[in-house]
N, CA, C and O atoms as a CHARMM CRD file, in Angstrom:
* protein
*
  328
    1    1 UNK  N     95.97800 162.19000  54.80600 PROA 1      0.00000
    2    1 UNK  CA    94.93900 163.18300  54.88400 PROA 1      0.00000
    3    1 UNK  C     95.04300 164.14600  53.71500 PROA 1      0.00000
    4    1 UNK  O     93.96700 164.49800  53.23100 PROA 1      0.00000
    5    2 UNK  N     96.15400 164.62900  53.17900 PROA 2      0.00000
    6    2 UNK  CA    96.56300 165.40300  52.32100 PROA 2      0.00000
    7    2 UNK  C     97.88400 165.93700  52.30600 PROA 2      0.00000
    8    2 UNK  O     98.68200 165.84600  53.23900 PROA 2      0.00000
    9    3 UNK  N     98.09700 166.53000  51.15000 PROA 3      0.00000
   10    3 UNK  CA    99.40700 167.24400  50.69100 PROA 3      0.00000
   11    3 UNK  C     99.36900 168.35300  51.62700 PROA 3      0.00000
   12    3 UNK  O     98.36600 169.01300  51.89700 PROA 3      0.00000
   13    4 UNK  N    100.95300 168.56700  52.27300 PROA 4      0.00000
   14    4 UNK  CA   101.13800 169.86700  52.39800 PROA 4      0.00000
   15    4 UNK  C    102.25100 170.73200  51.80600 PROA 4      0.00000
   16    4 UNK  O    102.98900 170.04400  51.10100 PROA 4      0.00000
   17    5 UNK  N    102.61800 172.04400  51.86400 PROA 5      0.00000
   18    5 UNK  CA   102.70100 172.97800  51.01800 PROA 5      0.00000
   19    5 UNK  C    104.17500 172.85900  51.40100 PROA 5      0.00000
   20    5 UNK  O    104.90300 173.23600  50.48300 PROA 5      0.00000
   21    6 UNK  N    104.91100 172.39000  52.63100 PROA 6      0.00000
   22    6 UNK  CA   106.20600 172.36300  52.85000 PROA 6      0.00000
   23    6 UNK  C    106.61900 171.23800  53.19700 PROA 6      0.00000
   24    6 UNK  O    105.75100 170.36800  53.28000 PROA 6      0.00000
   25    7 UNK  N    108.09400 170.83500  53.52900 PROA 7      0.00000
   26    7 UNK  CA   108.63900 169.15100  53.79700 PROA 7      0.00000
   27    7 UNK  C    108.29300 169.02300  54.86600 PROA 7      0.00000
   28    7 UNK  O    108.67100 167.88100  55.12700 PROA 7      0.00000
   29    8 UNK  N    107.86000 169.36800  55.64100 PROA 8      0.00000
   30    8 UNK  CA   107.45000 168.82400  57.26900 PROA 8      0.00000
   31    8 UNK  C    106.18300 168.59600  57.02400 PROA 8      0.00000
   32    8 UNK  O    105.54400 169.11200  56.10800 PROA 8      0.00000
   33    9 UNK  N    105.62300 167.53800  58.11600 PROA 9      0.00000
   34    9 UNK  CA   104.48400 167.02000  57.86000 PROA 9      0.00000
   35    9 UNK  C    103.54400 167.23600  59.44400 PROA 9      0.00000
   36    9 UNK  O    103.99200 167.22600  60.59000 PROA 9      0.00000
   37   10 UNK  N    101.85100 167.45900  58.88100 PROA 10     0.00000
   38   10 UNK  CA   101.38400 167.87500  59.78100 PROA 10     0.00000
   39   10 UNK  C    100.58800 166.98100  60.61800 PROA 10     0.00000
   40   10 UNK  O     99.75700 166.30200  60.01600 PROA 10     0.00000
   41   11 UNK  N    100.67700 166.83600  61.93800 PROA 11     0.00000
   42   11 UNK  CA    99.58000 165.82000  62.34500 PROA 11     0.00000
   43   11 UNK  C     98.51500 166.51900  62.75800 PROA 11     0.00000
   44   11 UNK  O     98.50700 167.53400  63.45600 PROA 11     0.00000
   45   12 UNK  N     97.11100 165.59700  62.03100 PROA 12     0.00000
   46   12 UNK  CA    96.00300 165.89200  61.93800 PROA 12     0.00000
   47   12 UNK  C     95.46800 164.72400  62.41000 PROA 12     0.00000
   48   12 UNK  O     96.10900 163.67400  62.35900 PROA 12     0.00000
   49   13 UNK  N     94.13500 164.80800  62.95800 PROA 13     0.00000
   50   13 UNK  CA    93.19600 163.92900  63.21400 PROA 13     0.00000
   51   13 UNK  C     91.92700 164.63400  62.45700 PROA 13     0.00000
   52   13 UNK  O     91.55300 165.80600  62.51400 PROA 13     0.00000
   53   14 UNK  N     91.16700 163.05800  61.42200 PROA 14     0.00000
   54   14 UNK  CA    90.10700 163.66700  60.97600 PROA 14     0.00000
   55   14 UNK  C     88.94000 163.41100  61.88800 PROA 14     0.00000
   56   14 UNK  O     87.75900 163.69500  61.69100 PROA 14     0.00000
   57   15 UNK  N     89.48200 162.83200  62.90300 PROA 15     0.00000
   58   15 UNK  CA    87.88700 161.94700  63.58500 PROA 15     0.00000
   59   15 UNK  C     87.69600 163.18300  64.74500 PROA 15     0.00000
   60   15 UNK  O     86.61600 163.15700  65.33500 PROA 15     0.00000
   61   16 UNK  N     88.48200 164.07400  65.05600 PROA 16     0.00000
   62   16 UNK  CA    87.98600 164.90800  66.03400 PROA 16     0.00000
   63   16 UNK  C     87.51100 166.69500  65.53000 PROA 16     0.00000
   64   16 UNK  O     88.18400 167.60000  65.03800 PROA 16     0.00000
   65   17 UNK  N     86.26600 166.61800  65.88100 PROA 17     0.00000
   66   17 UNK  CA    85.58500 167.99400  65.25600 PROA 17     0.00000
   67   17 UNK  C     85.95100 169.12500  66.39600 PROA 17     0.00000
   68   17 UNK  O     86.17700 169.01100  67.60100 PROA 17     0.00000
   69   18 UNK  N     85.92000 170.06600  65.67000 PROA 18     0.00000
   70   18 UNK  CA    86.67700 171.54100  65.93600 PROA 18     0.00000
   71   18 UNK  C     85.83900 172.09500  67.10100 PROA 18     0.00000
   72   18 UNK  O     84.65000 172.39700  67.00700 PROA 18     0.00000
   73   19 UNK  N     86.50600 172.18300  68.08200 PROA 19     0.00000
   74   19 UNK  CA    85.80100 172.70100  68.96800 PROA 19     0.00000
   75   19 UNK  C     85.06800 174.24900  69.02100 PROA 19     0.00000
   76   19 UNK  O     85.56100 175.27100  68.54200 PROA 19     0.00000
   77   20 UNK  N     83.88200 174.15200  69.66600 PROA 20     0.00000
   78   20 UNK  CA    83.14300 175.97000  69.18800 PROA 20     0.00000
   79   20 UNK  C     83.39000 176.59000  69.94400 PROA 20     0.00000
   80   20 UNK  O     84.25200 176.20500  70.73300 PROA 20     0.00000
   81   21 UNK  N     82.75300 177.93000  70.12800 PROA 21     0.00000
   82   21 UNK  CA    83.16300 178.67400  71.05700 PROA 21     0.00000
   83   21 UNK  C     81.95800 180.02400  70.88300 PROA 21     0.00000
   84   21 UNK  O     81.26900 180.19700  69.87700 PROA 21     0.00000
   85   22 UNK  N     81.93400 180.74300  71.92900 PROA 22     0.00000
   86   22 UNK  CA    81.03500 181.82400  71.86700 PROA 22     0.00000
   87   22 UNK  C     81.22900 182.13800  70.40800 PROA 22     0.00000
   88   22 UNK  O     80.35500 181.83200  69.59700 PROA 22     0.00000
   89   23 UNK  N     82.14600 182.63200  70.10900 PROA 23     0.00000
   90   23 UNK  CA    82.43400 183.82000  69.14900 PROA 23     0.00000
   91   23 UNK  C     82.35800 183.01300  67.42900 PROA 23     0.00000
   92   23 UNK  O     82.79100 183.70600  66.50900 PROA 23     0.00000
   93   24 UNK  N     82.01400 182.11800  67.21000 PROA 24     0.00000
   94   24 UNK  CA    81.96600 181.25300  65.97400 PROA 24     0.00000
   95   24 UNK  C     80.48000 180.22600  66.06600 PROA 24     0.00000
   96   24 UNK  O     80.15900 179.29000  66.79700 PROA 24     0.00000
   97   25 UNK  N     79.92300 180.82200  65.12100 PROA 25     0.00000
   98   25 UNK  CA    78.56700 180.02900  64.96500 PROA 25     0.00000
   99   25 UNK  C     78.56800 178.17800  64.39500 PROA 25     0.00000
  100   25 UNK  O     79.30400 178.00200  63.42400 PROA 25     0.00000
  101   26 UNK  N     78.22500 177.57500  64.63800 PROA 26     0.00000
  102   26 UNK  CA    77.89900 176.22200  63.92600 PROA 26     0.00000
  103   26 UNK  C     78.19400 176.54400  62.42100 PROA 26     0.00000
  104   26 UNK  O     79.17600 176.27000  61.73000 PROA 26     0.00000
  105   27 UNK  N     76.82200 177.33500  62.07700 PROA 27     0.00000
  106   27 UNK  CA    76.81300 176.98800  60.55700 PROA 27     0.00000
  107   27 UNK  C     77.93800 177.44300  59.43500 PROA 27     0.00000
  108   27 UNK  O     78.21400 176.94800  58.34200 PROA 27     0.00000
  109   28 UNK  N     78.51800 178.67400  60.19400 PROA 28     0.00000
  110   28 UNK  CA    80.07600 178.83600  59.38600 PROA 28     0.00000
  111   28 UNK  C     80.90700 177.48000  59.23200 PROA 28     0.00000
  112   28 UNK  O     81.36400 177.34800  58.09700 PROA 28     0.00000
  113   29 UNK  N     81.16000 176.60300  59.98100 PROA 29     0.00000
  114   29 UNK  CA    82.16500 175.53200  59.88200 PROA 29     0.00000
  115   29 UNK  C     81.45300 174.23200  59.17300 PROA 29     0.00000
  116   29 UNK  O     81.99000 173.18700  58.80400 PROA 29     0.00000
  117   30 UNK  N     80.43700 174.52300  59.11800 PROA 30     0.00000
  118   30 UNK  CA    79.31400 173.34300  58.18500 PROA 30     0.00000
  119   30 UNK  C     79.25800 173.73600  56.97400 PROA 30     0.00000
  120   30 UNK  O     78.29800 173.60200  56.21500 PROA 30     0.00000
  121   31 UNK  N     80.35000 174.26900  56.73000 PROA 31     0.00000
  122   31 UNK  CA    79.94000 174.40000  54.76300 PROA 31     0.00000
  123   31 UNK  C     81.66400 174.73800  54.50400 PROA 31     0.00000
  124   31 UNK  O     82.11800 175.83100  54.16500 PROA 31     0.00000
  125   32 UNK  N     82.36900 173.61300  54.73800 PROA 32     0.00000
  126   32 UNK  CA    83.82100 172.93200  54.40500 PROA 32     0.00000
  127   32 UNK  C     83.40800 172.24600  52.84600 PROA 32     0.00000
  128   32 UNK  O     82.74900 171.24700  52.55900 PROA 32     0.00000
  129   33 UNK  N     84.03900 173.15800  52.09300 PROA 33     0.00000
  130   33 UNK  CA    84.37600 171.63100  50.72300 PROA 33     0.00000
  131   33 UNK  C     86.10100 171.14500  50.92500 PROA 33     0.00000
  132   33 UNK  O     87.01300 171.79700  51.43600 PROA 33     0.00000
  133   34 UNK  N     86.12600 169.96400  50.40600 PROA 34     0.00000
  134   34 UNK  CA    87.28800 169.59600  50.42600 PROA 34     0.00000
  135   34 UNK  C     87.59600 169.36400  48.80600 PROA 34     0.00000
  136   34 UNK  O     87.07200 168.63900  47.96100 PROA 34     0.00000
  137   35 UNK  N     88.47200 170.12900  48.77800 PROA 35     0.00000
  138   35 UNK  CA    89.12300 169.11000  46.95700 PROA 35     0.00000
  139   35 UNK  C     89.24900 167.40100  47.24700 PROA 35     0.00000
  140   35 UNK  O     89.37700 166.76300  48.29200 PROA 35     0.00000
  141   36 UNK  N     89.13900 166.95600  45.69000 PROA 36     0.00000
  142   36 UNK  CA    89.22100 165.45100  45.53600 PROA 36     0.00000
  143   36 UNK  C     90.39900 164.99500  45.78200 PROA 36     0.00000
  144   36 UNK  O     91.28700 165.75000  45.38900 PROA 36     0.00000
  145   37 UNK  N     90.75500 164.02800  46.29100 PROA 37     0.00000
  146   37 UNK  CA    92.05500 163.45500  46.43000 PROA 37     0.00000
  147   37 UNK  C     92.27400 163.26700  44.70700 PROA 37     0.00000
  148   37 UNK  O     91.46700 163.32000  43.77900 PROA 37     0.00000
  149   38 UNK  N     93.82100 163.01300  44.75700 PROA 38     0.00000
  150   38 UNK  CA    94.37900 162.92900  43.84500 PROA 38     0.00000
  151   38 UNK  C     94.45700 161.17100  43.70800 PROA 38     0.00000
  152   38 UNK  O     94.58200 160.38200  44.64400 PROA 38     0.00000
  153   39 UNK  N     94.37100 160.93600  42.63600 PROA 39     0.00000
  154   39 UNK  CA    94.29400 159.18100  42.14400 PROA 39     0.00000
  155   39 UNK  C     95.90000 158.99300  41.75900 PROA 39     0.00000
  156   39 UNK  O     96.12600 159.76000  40.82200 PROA 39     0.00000
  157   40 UNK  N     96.75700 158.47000  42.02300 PROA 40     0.00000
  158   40 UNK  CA    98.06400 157.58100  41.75300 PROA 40     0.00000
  159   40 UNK  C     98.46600 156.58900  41.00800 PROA 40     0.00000
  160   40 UNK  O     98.15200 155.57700  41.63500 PROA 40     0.00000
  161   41 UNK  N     98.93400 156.31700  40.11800 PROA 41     0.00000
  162   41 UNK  CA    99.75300 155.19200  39.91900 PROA 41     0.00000
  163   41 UNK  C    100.23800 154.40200  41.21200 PROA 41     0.00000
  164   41 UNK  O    100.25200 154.70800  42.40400 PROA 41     0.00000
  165   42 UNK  N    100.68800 153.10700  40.41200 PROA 42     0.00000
  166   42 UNK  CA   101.74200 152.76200  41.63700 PROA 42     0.00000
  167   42 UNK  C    103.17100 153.21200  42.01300 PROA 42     0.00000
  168   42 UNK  O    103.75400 153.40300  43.08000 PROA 42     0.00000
  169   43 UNK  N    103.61200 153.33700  40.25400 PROA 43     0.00000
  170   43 UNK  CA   104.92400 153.95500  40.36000 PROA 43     0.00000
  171   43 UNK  C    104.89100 155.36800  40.85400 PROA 43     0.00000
  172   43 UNK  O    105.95900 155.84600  41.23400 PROA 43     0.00000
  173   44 UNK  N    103.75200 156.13800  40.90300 PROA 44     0.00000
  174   44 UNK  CA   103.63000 157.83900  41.68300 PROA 44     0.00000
  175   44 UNK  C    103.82600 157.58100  42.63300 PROA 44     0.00000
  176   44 UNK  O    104.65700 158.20600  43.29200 PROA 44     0.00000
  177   45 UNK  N    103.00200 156.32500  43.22800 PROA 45     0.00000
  178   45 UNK  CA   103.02300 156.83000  44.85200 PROA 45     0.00000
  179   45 UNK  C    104.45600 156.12600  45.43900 PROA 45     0.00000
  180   45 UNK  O    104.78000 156.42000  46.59000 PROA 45     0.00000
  181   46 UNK  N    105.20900 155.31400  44.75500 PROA 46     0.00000
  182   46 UNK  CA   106.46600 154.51500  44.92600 PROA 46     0.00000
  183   46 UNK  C    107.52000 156.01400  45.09900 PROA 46     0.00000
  184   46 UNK  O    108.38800 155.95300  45.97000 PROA 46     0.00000
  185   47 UNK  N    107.41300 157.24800  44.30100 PROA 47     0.00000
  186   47 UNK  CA   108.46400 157.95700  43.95100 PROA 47     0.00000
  187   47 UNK  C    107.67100 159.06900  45.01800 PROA 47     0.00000
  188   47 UNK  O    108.40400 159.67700  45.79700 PROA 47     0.00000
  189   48 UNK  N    106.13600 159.35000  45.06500 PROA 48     0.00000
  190   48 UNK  CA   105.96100 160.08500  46.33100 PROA 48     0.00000
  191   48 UNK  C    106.35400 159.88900  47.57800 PROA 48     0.00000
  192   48 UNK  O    106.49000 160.92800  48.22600 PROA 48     0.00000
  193   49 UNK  N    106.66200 158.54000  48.32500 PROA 49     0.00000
  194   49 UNK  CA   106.33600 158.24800  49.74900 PROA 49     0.00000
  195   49 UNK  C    108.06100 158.99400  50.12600 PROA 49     0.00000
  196   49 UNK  O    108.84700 159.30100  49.23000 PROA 49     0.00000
  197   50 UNK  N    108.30900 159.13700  51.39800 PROA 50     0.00000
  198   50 UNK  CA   109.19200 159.31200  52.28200 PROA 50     0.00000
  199   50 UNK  C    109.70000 158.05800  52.77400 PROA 50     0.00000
  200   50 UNK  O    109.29200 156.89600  52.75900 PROA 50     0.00000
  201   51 UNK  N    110.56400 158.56300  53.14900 PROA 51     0.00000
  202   51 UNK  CA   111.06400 157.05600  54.48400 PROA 51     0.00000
  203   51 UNK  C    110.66500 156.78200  55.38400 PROA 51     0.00000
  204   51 UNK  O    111.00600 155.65200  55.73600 PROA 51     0.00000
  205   52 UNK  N    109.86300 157.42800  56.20500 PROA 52     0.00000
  206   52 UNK  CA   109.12700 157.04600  57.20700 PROA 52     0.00000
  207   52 UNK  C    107.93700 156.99800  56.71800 PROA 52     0.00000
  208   52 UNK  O    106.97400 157.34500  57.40200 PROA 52     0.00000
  209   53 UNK  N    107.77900 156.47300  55.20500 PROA 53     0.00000
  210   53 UNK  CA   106.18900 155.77400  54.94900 PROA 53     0.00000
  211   53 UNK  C    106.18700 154.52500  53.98300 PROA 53     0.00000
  212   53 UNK  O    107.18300 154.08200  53.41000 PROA 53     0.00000
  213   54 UNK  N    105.10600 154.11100  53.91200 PROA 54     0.00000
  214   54 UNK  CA   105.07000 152.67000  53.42100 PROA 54     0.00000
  215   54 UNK  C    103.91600 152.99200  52.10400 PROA 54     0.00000
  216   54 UNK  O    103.15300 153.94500  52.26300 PROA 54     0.00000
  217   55 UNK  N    103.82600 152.18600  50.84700 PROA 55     0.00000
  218   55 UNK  CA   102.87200 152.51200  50.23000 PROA 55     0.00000
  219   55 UNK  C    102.20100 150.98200  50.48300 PROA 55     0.00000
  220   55 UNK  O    102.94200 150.00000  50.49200 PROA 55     0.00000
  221   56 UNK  N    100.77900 150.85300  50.68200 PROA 56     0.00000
  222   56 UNK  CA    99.99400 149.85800  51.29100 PROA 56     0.00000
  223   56 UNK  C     99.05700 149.29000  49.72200 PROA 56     0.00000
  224   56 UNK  O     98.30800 150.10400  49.18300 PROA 56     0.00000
  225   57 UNK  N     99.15700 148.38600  49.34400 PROA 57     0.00000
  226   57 UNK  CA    98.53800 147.78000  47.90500 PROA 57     0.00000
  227   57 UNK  C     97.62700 146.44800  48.25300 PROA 57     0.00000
  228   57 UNK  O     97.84500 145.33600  48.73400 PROA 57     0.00000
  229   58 UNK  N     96.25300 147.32000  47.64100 PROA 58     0.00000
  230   58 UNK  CA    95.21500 146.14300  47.86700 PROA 58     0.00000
  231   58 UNK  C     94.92200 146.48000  46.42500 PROA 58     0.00000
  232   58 UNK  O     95.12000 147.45900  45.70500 PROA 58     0.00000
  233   59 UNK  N     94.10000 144.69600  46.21200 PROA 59     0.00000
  234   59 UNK  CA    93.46000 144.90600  44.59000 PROA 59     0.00000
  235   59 UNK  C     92.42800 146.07700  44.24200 PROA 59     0.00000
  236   59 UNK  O     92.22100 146.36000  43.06200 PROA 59     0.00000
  237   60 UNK  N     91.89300 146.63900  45.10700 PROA 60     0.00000
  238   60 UNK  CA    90.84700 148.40900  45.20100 PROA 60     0.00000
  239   60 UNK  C     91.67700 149.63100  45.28400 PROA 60     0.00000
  240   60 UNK  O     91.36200 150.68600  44.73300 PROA 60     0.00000
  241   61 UNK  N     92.84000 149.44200  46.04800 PROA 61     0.00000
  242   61 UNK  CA    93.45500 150.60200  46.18400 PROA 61     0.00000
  243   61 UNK  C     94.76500 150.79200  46.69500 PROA 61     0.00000
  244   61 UNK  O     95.48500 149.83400  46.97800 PROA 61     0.00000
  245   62 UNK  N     95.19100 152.23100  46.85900 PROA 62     0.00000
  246   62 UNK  CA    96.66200 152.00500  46.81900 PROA 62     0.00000
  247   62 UNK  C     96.25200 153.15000  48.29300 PROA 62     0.00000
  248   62 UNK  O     95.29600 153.92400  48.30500 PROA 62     0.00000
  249   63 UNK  N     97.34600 152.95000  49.52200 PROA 63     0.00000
  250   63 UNK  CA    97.23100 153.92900  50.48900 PROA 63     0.00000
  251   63 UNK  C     98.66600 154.11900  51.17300 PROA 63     0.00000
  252   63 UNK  O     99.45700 153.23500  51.50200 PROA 63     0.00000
  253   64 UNK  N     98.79400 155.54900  51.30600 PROA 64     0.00000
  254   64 UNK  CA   100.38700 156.14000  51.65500 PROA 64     0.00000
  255   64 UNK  C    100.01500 156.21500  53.23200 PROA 64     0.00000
  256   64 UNK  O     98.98900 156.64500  53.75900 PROA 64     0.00000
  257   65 UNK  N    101.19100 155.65500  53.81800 PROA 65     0.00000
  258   65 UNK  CA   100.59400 155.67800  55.88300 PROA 65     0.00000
  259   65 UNK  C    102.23800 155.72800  55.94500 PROA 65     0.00000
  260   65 UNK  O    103.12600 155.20700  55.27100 PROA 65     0.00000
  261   66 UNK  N    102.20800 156.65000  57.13500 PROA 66     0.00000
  262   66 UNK  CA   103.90700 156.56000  58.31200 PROA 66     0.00000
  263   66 UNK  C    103.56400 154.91500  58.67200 PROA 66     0.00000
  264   66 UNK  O    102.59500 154.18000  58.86100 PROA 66     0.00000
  265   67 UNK  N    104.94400 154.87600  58.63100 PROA 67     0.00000
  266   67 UNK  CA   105.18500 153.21400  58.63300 PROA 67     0.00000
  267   67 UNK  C    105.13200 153.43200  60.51300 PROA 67     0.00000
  268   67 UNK  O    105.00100 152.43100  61.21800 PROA 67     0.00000
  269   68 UNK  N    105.24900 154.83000  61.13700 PROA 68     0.00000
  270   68 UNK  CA   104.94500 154.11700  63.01400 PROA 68     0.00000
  271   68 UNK  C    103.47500 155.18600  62.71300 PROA 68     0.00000
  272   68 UNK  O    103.52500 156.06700  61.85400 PROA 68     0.00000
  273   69 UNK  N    102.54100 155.00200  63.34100 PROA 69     0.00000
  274   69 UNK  CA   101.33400 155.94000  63.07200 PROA 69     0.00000
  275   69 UNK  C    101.13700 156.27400  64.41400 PROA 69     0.00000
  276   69 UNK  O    100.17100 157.03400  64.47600 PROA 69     0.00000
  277   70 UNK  N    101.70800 156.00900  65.73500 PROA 70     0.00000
  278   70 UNK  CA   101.53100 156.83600  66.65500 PROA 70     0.00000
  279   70 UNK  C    102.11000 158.49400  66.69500 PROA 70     0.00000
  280   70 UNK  O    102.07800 158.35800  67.91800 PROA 70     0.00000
  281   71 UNK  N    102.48700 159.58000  66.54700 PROA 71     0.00000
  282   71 UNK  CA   102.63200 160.46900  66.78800 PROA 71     0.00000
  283   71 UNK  C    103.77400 160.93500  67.34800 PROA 71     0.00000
  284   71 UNK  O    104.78700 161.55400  67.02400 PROA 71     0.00000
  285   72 UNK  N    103.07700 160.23300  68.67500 PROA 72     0.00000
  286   72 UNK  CA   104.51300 160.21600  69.92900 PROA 72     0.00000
  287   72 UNK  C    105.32900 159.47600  69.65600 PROA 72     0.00000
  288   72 UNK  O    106.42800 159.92100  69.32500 PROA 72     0.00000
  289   73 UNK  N    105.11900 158.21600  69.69000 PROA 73     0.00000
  290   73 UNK  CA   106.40800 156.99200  69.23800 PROA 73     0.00000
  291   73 UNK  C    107.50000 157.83500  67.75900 PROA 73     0.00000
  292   73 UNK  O    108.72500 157.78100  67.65600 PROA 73     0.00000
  293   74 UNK  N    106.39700 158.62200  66.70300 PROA 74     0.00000
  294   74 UNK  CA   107.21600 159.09600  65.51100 PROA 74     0.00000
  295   74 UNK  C    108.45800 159.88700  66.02800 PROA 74     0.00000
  296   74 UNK  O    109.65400 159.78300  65.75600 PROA 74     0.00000
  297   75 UNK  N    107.75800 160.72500  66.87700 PROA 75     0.00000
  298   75 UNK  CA   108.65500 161.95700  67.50600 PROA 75     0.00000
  299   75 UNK  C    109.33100 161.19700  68.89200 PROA 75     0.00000
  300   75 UNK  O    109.09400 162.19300  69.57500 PROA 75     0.00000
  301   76 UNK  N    109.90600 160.36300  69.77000 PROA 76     0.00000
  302   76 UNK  CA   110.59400 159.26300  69.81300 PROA 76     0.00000
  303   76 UNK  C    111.44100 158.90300  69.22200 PROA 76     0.00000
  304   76 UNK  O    112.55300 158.92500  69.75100 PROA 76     0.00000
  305   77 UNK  N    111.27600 158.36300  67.73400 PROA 77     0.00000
  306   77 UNK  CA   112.19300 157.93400  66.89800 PROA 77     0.00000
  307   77 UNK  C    113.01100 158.49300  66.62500 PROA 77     0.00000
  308   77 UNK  O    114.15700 158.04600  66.68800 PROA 77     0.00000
  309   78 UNK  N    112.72300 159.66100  66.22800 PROA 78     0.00000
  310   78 UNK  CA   113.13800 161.05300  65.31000 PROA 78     0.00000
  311   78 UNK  C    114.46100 161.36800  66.48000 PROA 78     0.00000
  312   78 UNK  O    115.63700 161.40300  66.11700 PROA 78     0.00000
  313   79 UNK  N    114.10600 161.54200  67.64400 PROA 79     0.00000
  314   79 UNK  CA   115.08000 161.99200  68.66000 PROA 79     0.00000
  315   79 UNK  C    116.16800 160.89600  68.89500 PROA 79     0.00000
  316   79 UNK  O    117.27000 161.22300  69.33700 PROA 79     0.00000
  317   80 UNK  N    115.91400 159.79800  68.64700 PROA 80     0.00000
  318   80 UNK  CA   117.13700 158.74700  68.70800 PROA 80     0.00000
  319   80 UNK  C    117.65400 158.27700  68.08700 PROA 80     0.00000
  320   80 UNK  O    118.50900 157.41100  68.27300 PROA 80     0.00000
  321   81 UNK  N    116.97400 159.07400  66.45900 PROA 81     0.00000
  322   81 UNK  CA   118.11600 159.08000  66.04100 PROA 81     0.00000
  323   81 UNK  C    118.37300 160.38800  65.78400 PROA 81     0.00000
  324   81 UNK  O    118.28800 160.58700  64.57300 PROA 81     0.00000
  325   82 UNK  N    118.52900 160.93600  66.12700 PROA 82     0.00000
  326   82 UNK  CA   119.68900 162.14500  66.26300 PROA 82     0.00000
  327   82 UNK  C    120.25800 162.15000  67.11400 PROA 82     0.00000
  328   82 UNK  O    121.12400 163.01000  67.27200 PROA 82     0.00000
């Protein structure tokens, strides 16, 4: 989804929209820009990924994913091994 600003990583979902509420109008949250993703090498994204990620190579493109992408199962892991 994107870079974040510290070593822990955040889980986000892009497919679920922000819930409203009295106090926040529609059209405030309808005018989001997003910066461009950043384009990679292969060797960038080889020296970017973590250990709990995989870099994924098709002839179109290159994509960084947690090698478990459930959430829960991640945080699971994380606890056994410690």
């Amino acid at each position: 989804m994107g870079e974040h600003c510290r070593s822990n990583d955040l889980v986000v979902n892009p497919c679920k929209e922000k819930q409203q509420s009295n106090m926040r109008s529609s059209n405030a949250d309808a005018s989001i820009c997003l910066t461009p993703y950043r384009k990679m090498s292969l060797e960038q994204a080889i020296e970017y990924v973590e250990e709990d990620e995989f870099v994924e190579v098709t002839p179109k493109s290159l994509r960084l994913r947690k090698k478990i992408l459930d959430h829960s199962k991640r945080k699971r892991g994380e606890k056994v091994e410690d």
